[in-house]
mmCIF file of C-alpha atoms in Angstrom:
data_model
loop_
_atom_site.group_PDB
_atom_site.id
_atom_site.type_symbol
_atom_site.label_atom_id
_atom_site.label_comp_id
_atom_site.label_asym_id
_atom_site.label_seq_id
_atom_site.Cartn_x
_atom_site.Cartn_y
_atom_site.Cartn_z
ATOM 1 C CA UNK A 1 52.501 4.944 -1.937
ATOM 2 C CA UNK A 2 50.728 6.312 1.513
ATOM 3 C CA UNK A 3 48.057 9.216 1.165
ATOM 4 C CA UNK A 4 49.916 11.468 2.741
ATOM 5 C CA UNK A 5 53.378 11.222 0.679
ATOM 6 C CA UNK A 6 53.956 12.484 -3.235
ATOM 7 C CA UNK A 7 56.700 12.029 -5.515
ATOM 8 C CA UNK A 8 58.437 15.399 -6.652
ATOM 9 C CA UNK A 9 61.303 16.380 -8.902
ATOM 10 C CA UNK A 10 63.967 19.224 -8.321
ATOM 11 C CA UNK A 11 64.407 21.944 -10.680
ATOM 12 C CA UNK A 12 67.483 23.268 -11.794
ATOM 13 C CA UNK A 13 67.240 25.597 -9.341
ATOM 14 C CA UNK A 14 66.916 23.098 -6.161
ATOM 15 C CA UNK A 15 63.429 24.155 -5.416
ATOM 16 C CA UNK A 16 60.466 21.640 -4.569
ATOM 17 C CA UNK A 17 56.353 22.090 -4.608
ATOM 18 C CA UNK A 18 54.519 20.812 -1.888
ATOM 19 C CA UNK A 19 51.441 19.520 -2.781
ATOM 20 C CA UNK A 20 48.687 22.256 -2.053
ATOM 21 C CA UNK A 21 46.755 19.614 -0.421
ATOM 22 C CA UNK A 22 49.692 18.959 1.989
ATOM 23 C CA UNK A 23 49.938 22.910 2.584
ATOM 24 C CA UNK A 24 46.361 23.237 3.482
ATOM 25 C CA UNK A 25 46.647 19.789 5.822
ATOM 26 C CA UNK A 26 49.877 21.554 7.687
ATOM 27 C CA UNK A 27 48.144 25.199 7.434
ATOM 28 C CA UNK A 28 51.185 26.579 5.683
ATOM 29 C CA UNK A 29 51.134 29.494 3.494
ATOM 30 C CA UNK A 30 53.266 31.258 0.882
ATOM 31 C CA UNK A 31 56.072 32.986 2.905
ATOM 32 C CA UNK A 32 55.969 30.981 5.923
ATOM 33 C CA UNK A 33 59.416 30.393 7.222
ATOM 34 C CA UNK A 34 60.497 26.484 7.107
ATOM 35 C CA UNK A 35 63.021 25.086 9.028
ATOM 36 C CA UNK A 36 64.921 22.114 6.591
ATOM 37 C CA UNK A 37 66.909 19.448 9.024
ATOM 38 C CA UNK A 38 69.341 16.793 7.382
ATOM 39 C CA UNK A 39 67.863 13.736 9.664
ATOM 40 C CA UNK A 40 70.294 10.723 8.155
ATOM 41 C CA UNK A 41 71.934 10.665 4.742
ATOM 42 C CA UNK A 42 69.126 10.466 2.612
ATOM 43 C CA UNK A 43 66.332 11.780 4.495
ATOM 44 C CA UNK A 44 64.927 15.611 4.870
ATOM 45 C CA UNK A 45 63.196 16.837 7.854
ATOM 46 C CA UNK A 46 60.399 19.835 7.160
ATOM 47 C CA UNK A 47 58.629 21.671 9.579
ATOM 48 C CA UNK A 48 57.292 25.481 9.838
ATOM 49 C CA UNK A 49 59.753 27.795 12.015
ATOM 50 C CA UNK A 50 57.977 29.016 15.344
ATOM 51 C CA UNK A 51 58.406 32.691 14.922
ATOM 52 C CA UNK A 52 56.063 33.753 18.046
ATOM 53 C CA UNK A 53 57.613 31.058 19.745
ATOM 54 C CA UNK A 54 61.142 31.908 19.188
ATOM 55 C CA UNK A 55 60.019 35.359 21.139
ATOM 56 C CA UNK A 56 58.799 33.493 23.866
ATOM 57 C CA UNK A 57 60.688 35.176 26.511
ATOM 58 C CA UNK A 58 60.755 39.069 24.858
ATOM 59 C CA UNK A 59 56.781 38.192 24.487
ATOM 60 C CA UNK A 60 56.595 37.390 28.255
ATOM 61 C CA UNK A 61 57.824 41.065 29.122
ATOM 62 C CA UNK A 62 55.573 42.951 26.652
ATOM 63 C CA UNK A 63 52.591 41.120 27.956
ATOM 64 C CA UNK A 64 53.581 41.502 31.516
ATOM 65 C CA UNK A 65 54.060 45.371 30.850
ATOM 66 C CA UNK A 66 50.886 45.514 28.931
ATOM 67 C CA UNK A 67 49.066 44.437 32.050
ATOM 68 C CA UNK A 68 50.600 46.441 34.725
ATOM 69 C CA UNK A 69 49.915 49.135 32.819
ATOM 70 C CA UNK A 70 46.478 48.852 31.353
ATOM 71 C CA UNK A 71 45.222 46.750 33.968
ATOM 72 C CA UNK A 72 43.488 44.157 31.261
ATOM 73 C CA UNK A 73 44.215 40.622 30.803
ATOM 74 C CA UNK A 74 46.362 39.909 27.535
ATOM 75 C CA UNK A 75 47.910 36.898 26.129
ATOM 76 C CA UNK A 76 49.911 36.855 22.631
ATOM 77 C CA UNK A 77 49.794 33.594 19.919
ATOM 78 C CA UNK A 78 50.730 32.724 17.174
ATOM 79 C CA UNK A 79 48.305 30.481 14.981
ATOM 80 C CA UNK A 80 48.425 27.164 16.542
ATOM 81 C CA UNK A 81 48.603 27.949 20.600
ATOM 82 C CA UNK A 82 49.097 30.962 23.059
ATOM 83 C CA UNK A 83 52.537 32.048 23.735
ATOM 84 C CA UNK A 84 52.255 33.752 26.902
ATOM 85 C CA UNK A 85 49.865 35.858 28.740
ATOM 86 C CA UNK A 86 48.880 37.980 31.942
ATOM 87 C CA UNK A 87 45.569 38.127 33.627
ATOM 88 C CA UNK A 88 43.549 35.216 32.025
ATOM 89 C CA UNK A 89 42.795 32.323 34.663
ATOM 90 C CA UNK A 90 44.373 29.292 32.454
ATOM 91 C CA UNK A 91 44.579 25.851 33.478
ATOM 92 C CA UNK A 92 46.502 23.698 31.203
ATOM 93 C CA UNK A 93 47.026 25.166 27.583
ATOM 94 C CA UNK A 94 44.851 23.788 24.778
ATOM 95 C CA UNK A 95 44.735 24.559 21.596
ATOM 96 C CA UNK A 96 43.020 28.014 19.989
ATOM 97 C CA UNK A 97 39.226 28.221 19.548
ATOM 98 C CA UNK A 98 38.392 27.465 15.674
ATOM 99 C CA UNK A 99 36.869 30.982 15.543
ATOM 100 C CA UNK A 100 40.066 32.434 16.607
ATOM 101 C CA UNK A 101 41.878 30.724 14.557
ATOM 102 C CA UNK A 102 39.791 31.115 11.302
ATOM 103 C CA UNK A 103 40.062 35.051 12.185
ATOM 104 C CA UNK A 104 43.487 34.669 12.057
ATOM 105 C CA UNK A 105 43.786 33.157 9.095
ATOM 106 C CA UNK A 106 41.386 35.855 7.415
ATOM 107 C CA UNK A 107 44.105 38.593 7.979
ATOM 108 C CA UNK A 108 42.266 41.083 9.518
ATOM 109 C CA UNK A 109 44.499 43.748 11.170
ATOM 110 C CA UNK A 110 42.041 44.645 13.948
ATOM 111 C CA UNK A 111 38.663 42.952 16.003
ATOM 112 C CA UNK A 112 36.570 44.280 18.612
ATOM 113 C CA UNK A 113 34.694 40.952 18.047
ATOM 114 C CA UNK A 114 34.226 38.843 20.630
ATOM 115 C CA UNK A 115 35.993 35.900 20.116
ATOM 116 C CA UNK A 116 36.112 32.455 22.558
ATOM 117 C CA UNK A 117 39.945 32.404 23.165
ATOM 118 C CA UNK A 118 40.257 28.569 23.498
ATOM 119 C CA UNK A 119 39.196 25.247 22.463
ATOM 120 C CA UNK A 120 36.365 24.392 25.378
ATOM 121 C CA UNK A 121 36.515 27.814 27.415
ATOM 122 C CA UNK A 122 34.075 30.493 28.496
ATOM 123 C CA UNK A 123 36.963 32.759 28.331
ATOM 124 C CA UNK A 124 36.013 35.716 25.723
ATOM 125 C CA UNK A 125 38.369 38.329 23.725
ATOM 126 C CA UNK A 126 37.571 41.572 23.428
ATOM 127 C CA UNK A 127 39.611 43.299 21.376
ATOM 128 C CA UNK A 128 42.129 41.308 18.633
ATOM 129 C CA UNK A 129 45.062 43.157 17.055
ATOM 130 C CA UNK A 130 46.642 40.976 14.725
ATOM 131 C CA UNK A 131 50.814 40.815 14.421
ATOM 132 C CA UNK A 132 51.732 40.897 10.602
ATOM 133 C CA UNK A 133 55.307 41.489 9.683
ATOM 134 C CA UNK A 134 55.080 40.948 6.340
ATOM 135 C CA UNK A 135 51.716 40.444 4.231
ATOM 136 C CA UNK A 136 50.165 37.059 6.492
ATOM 137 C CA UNK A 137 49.490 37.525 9.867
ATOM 138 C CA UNK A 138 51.234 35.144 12.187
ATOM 139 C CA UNK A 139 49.874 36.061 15.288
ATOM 140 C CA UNK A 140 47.897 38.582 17.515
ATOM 141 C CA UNK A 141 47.717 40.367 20.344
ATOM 142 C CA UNK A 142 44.625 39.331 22.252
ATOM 143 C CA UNK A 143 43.093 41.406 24.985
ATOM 144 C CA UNK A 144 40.158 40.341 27.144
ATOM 145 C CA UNK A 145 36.695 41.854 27.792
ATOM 146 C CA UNK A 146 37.150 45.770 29.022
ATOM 147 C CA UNK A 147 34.608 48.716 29.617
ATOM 148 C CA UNK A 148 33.263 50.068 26.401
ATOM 149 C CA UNK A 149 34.476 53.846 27.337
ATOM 150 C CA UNK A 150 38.497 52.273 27.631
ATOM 151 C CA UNK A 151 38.476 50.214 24.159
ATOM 152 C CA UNK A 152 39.341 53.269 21.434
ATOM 153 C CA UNK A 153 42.784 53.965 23.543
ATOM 154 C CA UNK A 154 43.014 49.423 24.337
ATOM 155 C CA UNK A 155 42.908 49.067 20.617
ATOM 156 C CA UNK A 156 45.191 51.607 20.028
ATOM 157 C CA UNK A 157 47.340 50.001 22.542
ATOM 158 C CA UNK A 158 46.771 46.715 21.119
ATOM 159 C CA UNK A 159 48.139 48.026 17.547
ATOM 160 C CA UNK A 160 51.086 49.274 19.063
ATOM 161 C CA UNK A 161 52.061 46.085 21.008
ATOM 162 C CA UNK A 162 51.194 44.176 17.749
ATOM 163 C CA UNK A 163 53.906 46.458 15.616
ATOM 164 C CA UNK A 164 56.696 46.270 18.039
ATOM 165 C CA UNK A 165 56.421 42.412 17.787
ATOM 166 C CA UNK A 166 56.383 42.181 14.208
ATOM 167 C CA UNK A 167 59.366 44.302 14.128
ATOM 168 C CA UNK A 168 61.150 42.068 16.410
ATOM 169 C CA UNK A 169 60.264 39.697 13.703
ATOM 170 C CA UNK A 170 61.637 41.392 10.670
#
């Protein structure tokens, strides 16, 4: 048998464990929504559901809002990649910085840290606000660099934006 497969048994109730090992390789956690696909008669097809991603275009229009109105660049993601964004200078889309990413896997609700956005950028965050719809987070709300006297009332901002996406979530 290959390293990455394991033999498991139903229970009565139909449910399987994945391997913790396998959840930690895939970056799943309890409660993340999986999408199960019949691929041919006797195989099974797992893979996480994109929630951010699903709310791709609904995403586009907060963000877009969020920027003619605040006048600050801001891009939403989920954990692997952005979703959309207004005001950074992007060329190509890799993946999340691993300090991003580890923040978002800490479940912090809000960061004024300063965080590199992507893998191999210069580009900076300024203010994180992290979208949680139930306990894990599964995304944020990321706003670049701003004036120290405008970042209570961006944070603030950045909350609200976060809420109003995890309730489109629910």
């Amino acid at each position: 048998m290959e390293d990455d497969s394991a033999i498991r048994r139903l229970d009565e109730m139909g449910r399987l464990v994945i391997p913790k090992r396998m959840r930690r390789a895939l970056r799943w956690q309890g409660g993340d929504p999986i999408v199960l696909s019949m691929t041919s008669r006797d195989s099974l097809l797992l893979h996480r559901y994109p929630q951010m991603q699903a709310l791709r275009t609904v995403a586009a229009g907060y963000a877009e809002a969020f920027f003619v109105t605040y006048q600050v660049p801001v891009a939403l993601c989920d954990r692997e990649r952005l979703v959309t964004h207004r005001g950074f200078a992007l060329a190509g889309q890799p993946g999340l910085s691993r300090e991003l990413r580890r923040w978002l896997e800490s479940n912090e609700a809000l960061s004024r840290t300063s965080l590199p956005l992507l893998q191999g950028s210069d580009l900076q965050t300024g203010i994180l606000a992290a979208i949680q719809p139930h306990i894990h987070t599964v995304g944020a709300v990321l706003l670049g660099r701003c004036e120290a006297a405008r970042q209570d009332a961006l944070a603030d901002a950045a909350q609200l934006l976060a809420r109003m996406i995890a309730a489109q979530l629910l």
